[in-house]
Amino acid sequence: MALRARALYDFTSENPGEISVKENELLTLCSEEVVDGWLEGTNSRGETGLFPASYVEITSTDPPQHGNGTTVGPEYHYYSRDSSNESTPTHSGGYQGPLQQQRHSFQTSQGSDDDWDDDWDDGTVEEHGGTPEKLGNVQSGYTNTSTSASRRGSGQQSKGTGTVGKNLNRFSTFVKSGGEAFVLGEASGLVRDGDKIVVVMGQSGPQWEDNPYPFTCLIDDPTKQTKFKGIKSFMSYGLTPSHTQNLVSRRYKHFDWLYARLVEKFPVISVPHLPEKQATGRFEEDFITKRRKGLIWWMNHMTSHPVLSKCDVFQHFLTCSSNDEKAWKQGKRKAEKDDLVGANFFLTISPPALPLDLQEVESKVDGFKSFTKKMDENLIQVNVTINEFARKQITGFKKEYQRVGQAFRLLSQAFEFDQQVYSATLNKAMAHTGEVYETIGDYFAEQPRQDLEPISDLLAIYQGHLANFPDIIHVQKGALTKAKESQKHGEEKDGSSAGGINDRCNIISCATLAEIQHFHYIRVRDFKAQMQHFLQQQITFFQKITGKLEEALDMYDQA
Amino acid sequence: MALRARALYDFTSENPGEISVKENELLTLCSEEVVDGWLEGTNSRGETGLFPASYVEITSTDPPQHGNGTTVGPEYHYYSRDSSNESTPTHSGGYQGPLQQQRHSFQTSQGSDDDWDDDWDDGTVEEHGGTPEKLGNVQSGYTNTSTSASRRGSGQQSKGTGTVGKNLNRFSTFVKSGGEAFVLGEASGLVRDGDKIVVVMGQSGPQWEDNPYPFTCLIDDPTKQTKFKGIKSFMSYGLTPSHTQNLVSRRYKHFDWLYARLVEKFPVISVPHLPEKQATGRFEEDFITKRRKGLIWWMNHMTSHPVLSKCDVFQHFLTCSSNDEKAWKQGKRKAEKDDLVGANFFLTISPPALPLDLQEVESKVDGFKSFTKKMDENLIQVNVTINEFARKQITGFKKEYQRVGQAFRLLSQAFEFDQQVYSATLNKAMAHTGEVYETIGDYFAEQPRQDLEPISDLLAIYQGHLANFPDIIHVQKGALTKAKESQKHGEEKDGSSAGGINDRCNIISCATLAEIQHFHYIRVRDFKAQMQHFLQQQITFFQKITGKLEEALDMYDQA
C-alpha cells in the first residue's frame, strides 16, 4: 500500500529539489520519514521532490483508482525516546520545534546552535551538545532536552482513544502541538490558579482577558561586552521593564532561548518572530541598529499580548537580575521543566461560561484564513513597492534633484562671467538655488529611513505573525474535525466522552478565536500608528523642502 | 592659388557631409561659392565637407608651407544683380538673409516660402515667386526684392576705398551686414530726426536710450479662420498693444515677414527668433499653445527692446488695422523700401559725445564673447537637465507615487476582508491615503508644465539670442580691424580719413556695446523673474502635496 498524503495548504517550491503542492492535492509519499521537517513524494503532476511535512496530512489508504504502484521502502528511522509510549509510534526525527517547519519561520536555536556567540553565561554549557538527555534524565518524568518538540509526543498519548481515532500523520501540527492529545482527553497536569488563562466573551467574540498589570519594556542601545579576558566579545541589550524599573542585561541568545520556550508552550498563540540572526558583521553599526529596532518591535508585541506578557518564563527573562546567576539558572530550569506546555497548555484555559457554536467558529476561522492569505499576499507586494520606492528616492530622486541643482549652479557660473554689478545678487541667488536643490536631493535620500523603513519593519513583523497562523488554524481545524467525527459516529460508550471532546474542542476554539481577536486588535493599533507616523514624517519632509525653497526664493528679492 | 579660409569660431559638425572646424584653424576651400550659407572645404585634419560660411574668414593667399595642391574649380556662379558695381564682385548666391546662416537660426521666409499657409492676405501674391525684381525694379535706385541680403552688396560699395582694403571674403558678416561699407565711409542716406537712434553713456557703458513711451502687447489665444469659402484655413492671433489698445489680427506669416525686415535692418541688434514653424498638425492644440507661448516671449523681447520696439515696421505691424488692406499694403511696401537698413542703419546712430577707448571696447567685447560661449554651453546642459527632470516627473516620479498609492490601497483591501467594526475607519483612512498618493503622482506629472516648461522656454529664447551674437561681434571686430589697419598704415592722404574710420568704428562699437548692455539687462530681468516664478510654483506644488497628506492624516484621527 502506497502511502498517500493530502495537502492542507498551498506550497510553492522555492529551491531545487522541492515541489509545489496545491491545497487538497493528493500526493504519493516516497517515504514516511520526515527529514528536517520535509517529506519526499510525488504530486499530481508527477513531479517528485520535497515539501514541508506540516503542509500535508498523511491519509491512511491508497484509493485504488489513484494507485500508482509506489511502494514504501523499509528505510523508516523512528527516533522513539519515550519507552512508555512505544505502542504509539512517534516520529521525532530531525525537526526542531513544533511551529518551526513553516517556510517563513526564523531558525531558532538553543545555546549550542548559536553560531555567533555560542557560550552560555550561566555556566551550563555542558547540558548542551551531543548528549541532550544527560541533564534531562535526572529530572523525574521528563526528557528535558533542548529538542523541545520531541517531548510533545510523550506522556500525553498513552491513554486510550475510544472510537475517535488518531491521525495517521504523526507530524501534523495538530498532533505535534498536543492539540489532538488534548481533544482526545489525554492531557493531564496540575493547573494552579496562577496558571489559569482566562478567555472572556467580548463584543466581537472570545478574547483574552486583559493583563491587569500592563507594562512596557525599554531596550537600550546594545553595548559590546567581553569575557575570557577579551577573547570573546558579544553584544548586550539593556532592558528596563516599566513594572520593575530594574535594568537587566540580556544577550541575543537569551532572547532566542526565550523564544524557543514560548513556541513550545503556546500551541495557538502567535509568538512574534525574533529579528534575524546574522553570522558575520554582527558588530557593524547598521546591523546592530537594525536588530535593536527589531527587538523593540518584538518586545512591543510581547508586552502587548495578554497571555505572553504574563507568562512565567517571560517574566523571569525580564526581571531576573543579571548578576544573580543562581536565580537565572533556577528560572531557566523551571521553564524548561514546565509541565503546562503543548497539550497541557489547553488545560490552563478557562473558557467563557457558554460554549461556542462550533459552526460559527468554523465560519469565523475560515474567514480569518482567507483574510490572512490575502493580507500575506498583499504584504509581500506592498513590501516590494515600499522597498523599491525607498531605493528610487535614495538613488534616482536624489540624482534628479542634485542634477537640477547643478544645472542652476552652472547657469550662475556662466552669469558670473559677466561682471555687471546689477547681476551679482542674481548670480548669488541662483547659486544658492542650486545648493538648495542639492540639499533637497539629500533630503530625498535620507527620508526613507524616517518613514518607509518603519513601515517595512512593521510589514516584516506581520509577515511573521501571518506565517504562524496556518499552524494555529490547523490545530483548531483538527480539534473541530475530531468533534465532528465523534458526533457523527454517535457511538460513544458513554455520552460524556462526546461531550468531553466537544468541551475540549470548545476550549481550543475559544483560545484560537481569542488569539485571532488579539491579532486584529494589535493590527489595527499598529497600522494606524504606523500610517500616522508615516504621514507625519512625509508632511515634515515636504515642509522642510518648502522651507528650503522659500529660503532660496527670498534671495531673489534683493536681486 | 588655392583659396584659404581661417575659422573665426568653433563649429561642430552635426550632419553627414559637414566637417568640424576649430577657431583659427586654416581651411582650404574647394570653391568660393556659398550655397545656402555653406562653404565646402578641407580642414587641417584632411576632412572635406561643408561648414557655415559665416564661421570663416576667407584669406587671400595660400601660405606656401600649407599648400596642399587643391585647386579651385571654375564652377563659380556669381549672381551679380547691380551693374553699377561690377568692379567689386558680390556673391549673392543662395543665402537668405545676413544673419540667418548661423546654425541655430530659425528658417525665416517671405510669404511664398511659407509652406503651411502660403498666401498673402493683402493681394500682393504676384510680387513673390520666381521674379523678385518685378516689383523692385520699378522703384528708383533699389533692387527691392524679397531676398533681402542681396541688396546689401549693392549701391553701398561703389565709392573709392582709399588704402584700407576690403575683405576678400565677401560673405563675411562684416561685409554682408554693411558694417564694412559703413566703416569705409560708403554709406549714405537721408536720416531724419525721427530715425535717430541714440546711444547714451550709462553707468556700465554705452546703452540704448530708453523708449520714452514703453508699451507691452497682449497676444490672445489664436482663432481659426477660413477663406476661399472654407477651402483654406489658418490661425489668426489677436494682438493688443498697450499704447493703442486696438486689437489687430495677425497671422504667423506676418510675424515671419516682420522678422525678415528686422533682421535685414539691424546689423548689430539681436532680433529674437520666432517660435519654430511646424508643417503638420498646426491646428493641434499642443502646437498652438506652444506657438502662442513662443510668440508671447518673442513679443515681450520685442517690446522690451528700446530700438526694436520703436521702429516703424514693428509699429506698423502692431497698429495697422486688420481691416484696412490699403494701409497695410502701403506700410508693407514702405518697410520693404526702407533705405536705412544694413550699412545705412549705422548712419542713424547718434553716439555719446565722447568717443570710446577702442582698446577698452575690444576687451569688453572679448569678455562678452567668452560670456556668451560659456552661457551657450551651459544653457544646453541646463536644458538637457531640465527636460530630463520634467520627463522623470511625468513618468518615473508619477509611477512611483502611484505605486505607493496602490500599495496602500492593497493593504486596505486586505484589511476589508476583516469585518471588525473597529477596523472600518482605519480601512477607509488607508484607502484614502492610497488615493492621496495617486493624486500626488498626478501632481508630479502635471507640475513640469507649471515650472520647468517656462524655464525651458526662457532658455530657448536665450539660445536664440546667443546664436545672434557671433555675427554681431563679428561686425564690431571687423570695424575694429579696419580702424587698427588705418591707424597702422598712417598713410592716409588726409588725416580726416583715418579720423572718419575711427569715428565710424566708434559708432559701431557704441551700438554693439549698447546691444550687449541691453542683453545683460533683459537677461538679469528675465532670469530673476523666471527663477522667482519657478520657485513660487515649486513651493505651491509642495504645499499642495503637504495639504493632501494632512487631509489623509486627519482621517486617522477617527480611526
GROMACS .gro file of C-alpha atoms in nm, chain A residues 204 370-371 374-375 378-379 381-382 385 388-389 392 397 400-401 403-404 407-408 410-411 414-415 417-418 420 422-423 426 430 433 437 444 455 517 520-521 523-524 527-528 531-532 534-536 538-539 542-543 545-546 549-550 552-553 556-557 559, chain B residues 204 370-371 374-375 378-379 381-382 385 388-389 392 397 400-401 403-404 407-408 410-411 414-415 417-418 420 422-423 426 430 433 437 444 455 517 520-521 523-524 527-528 531-532 534-536 538-539 542-543 545-546 549-550 552-553 556-557 559:
model
  120
  204SER     CA    1  -1.654   4.061   1.882
  370SER     CA    2  -0.897   3.398   0.377
  371PHE     CA    3  -0.801   3.719   0.547
  374LYS     CA    4  -0.499   3.798   0.130
  375MET     CA    5  -0.303   4.001   0.381
  378ASN     CA    6  -0.065   4.198  -0.026
  379LEU     CA    7   0.202   4.249   0.238
  381GLN     CA    8   0.353   4.324  -0.278
  382VAL     CA    9   0.345   4.627  -0.053
  385THR     CA   10   0.674   4.858  -0.357
  388GLU     CA   11   1.154   4.997  -0.444
  389PHE     CA   12   1.021   5.342  -0.357
  392LYS     CA   13   1.428   5.517  -0.601
  397PHE     CA   14   1.517   6.109  -0.693
  400GLU     CA   15   1.748   6.419  -1.032
  401TYR     CA   16   1.727   6.693  -0.772
  403ARG     CA   17   2.129   6.745  -1.126
  404VAL     CA   18   1.878   7.026  -1.125
  407ALA     CA   19   2.215   7.298  -1.359
  408PHE     CA   20   2.126   7.611  -1.162
  410LEU     CA   21   2.604   7.605  -1.400
  411LEU     CA   22   2.382   7.893  -1.501
  414ALA     CA   23   2.804   8.134  -1.665
  415PHE     CA   24   2.644   8.451  -1.531
  417PHE     CA   25   3.147   8.566  -1.637
  418ASP     CA   26   2.960   8.892  -1.663
  420GLN     CA   27   2.779   9.371  -1.417
  422TYR     CA   28   2.338   9.457  -1.104
  423SER     CA   29   2.380   9.089  -1.189
  426LEU     CA   30   2.103   8.729  -0.907
  430MET     CA   31   2.092   8.127  -0.843
  433THR     CA   32   1.906   7.782  -0.551
  437TYR     CA   33   1.819   7.163  -0.487
  444PHE     CA   34   1.505   6.257  -0.054
  455ILE     CA   35   0.663   5.058   0.754
  517GLN     CA   36  -0.912   3.872   1.805
  520HIS     CA   37  -0.685   4.209   1.477
  521TYR     CA   38  -0.662   4.434   1.777
  523ARG     CA   39  -0.305   4.502   1.372
  524VAL     CA   40  -0.544   4.796   1.380
  527PHE     CA   41  -0.112   5.004   1.129
  528LYS     CA   42  -0.299   5.307   1.247
  531MET     CA   43   0.037   5.519   0.896
  532GLN     CA   44   0.008   5.825   1.117
  534PHE     CA   45   0.444   5.780   0.804
  535LEU     CA   46   0.218   6.066   0.702
  536GLN     CA   47   0.354   6.294   0.973
  538GLN     CA   48   0.606   6.285   0.492
  539ILE     CA   49   0.441   6.614   0.587
  542PHE     CA   50   0.768   6.824   0.229
  543GLN     CA   51   0.750   7.116   0.470
  545ILE     CA   52   1.159   7.117   0.129
  546THR     CA   53   0.914   7.407   0.112
  549LEU     CA   54   1.267   7.673  -0.136
  550GLU     CA   55   1.129   7.975   0.047
  552ALA     CA   56   1.600   8.032  -0.191
  553LEU     CA   57   1.315   8.250  -0.314
  556TYR     CA   58   1.581   8.696  -0.527
  557ASP     CA   59   1.402   8.980  -0.352
  559ALA     CA   60   1.835   9.063  -0.682
  763SER     CA   61   2.806  10.038  -1.721
  929SER     CA   62   3.366   8.439  -2.353
  930PHE     CA   63   3.049   8.501  -2.161
  933LYS     CA   64   3.004   7.983  -2.159
  934MET     CA   65   2.638   8.073  -2.132
  937ASN     CA   66   2.571   7.585  -2.000
  938LEU     CA   67   2.226   7.663  -2.141
  940GLN     CA   68   2.338   7.140  -2.047
  941VAL     CA   69   2.075   7.305  -1.830
  944THR     CA   70   1.876   6.852  -1.736
  947GLU     CA   71   1.512   6.516  -1.835
  948PHE     CA   72   1.383   6.623  -1.495
  951LYS     CA   73   1.127   6.188  -1.496
  956PHE     CA   74   0.803   6.004  -1.021
  959GLU     CA   75   0.647   5.565  -0.802
  960TYR     CA   76   0.389   5.770  -0.611
  962ARG     CA   77   0.255   5.256  -0.695
  963VAL     CA   78   0.282   5.357  -0.333
  966ALA     CA   79   0.019   4.957  -0.222
  967PHE     CA   80  -0.177   5.138   0.047
  969LEU     CA   81  -0.393   4.688  -0.145
  970LEU     CA   82  -0.338   4.689   0.229
  973ALA     CA   83  -0.680   4.306   0.256
  974PHE     CA   84  -0.799   4.471   0.577
  976PHE     CA   85  -1.160   4.110   0.448
  977ASP     CA   86  -1.188   4.151   0.821
  979GLN     CA   87  -1.431   4.405   1.268
  981TYR     CA   88  -1.322   4.893   1.494
  982SER     CA   89  -1.117   4.835   1.179
  985LEU     CA   90  -0.871   5.254   0.953
  989MET     CA   91  -0.580   5.374   0.435
  992THR     CA   92  -0.413   5.755   0.177
  996TYR     CA   93  -0.059   5.915  -0.316
 1003PHE     CA   94   0.421   6.535  -1.017
 1014ILE     CA   95   1.232   7.778  -1.783
 1076GLN     CA   96   2.423   9.605  -2.229
 1079HIS     CA   97   2.254   9.177  -1.989
 1080TYR     CA   98   1.974   9.396  -1.869
 1082ARG     CA   99   1.889   8.860  -1.907
 1083VAL     CA  100   1.900   8.963  -1.543
 1086PHE     CA  101   1.615   8.505  -1.525
 1087LYS     CA  102   1.529   8.674  -1.199
 1090MET     CA  103   1.358   8.180  -1.114
 1091GLN     CA  104   1.112   8.351  -0.883
 1093PHE     CA  105   0.985   7.864  -1.074
 1094LEU     CA  106   1.045   7.867  -0.700
 1095GLN     CA  107   0.697   8.003  -0.627
 1097GLN     CA  108   0.763   7.466  -0.663
 1098ILE     CA  109   0.661   7.599  -0.322
 1101PHE     CA  110   0.500   7.103  -0.232
 1102GLN     CA  111   0.241   7.287  -0.023
 1104ILE     CA  112   0.123   6.785  -0.155
 1105THR     CA  113   0.151   6.871   0.213
 1108LEU     CA  114  -0.111   6.450   0.315
 1109GLU     CA  115  -0.262   6.646   0.602
 1111ALA     CA  116  -0.505   6.194   0.467
 1112LEU     CA  117  -0.359   6.215   0.816
 1115TYR     CA  118  -0.674   5.851   1.106
 1116ASP     CA  119  -0.783   6.064   1.400
 1118ALA     CA  120  -0.968   5.551   1.324
   0.00000   0.00000   0.00000
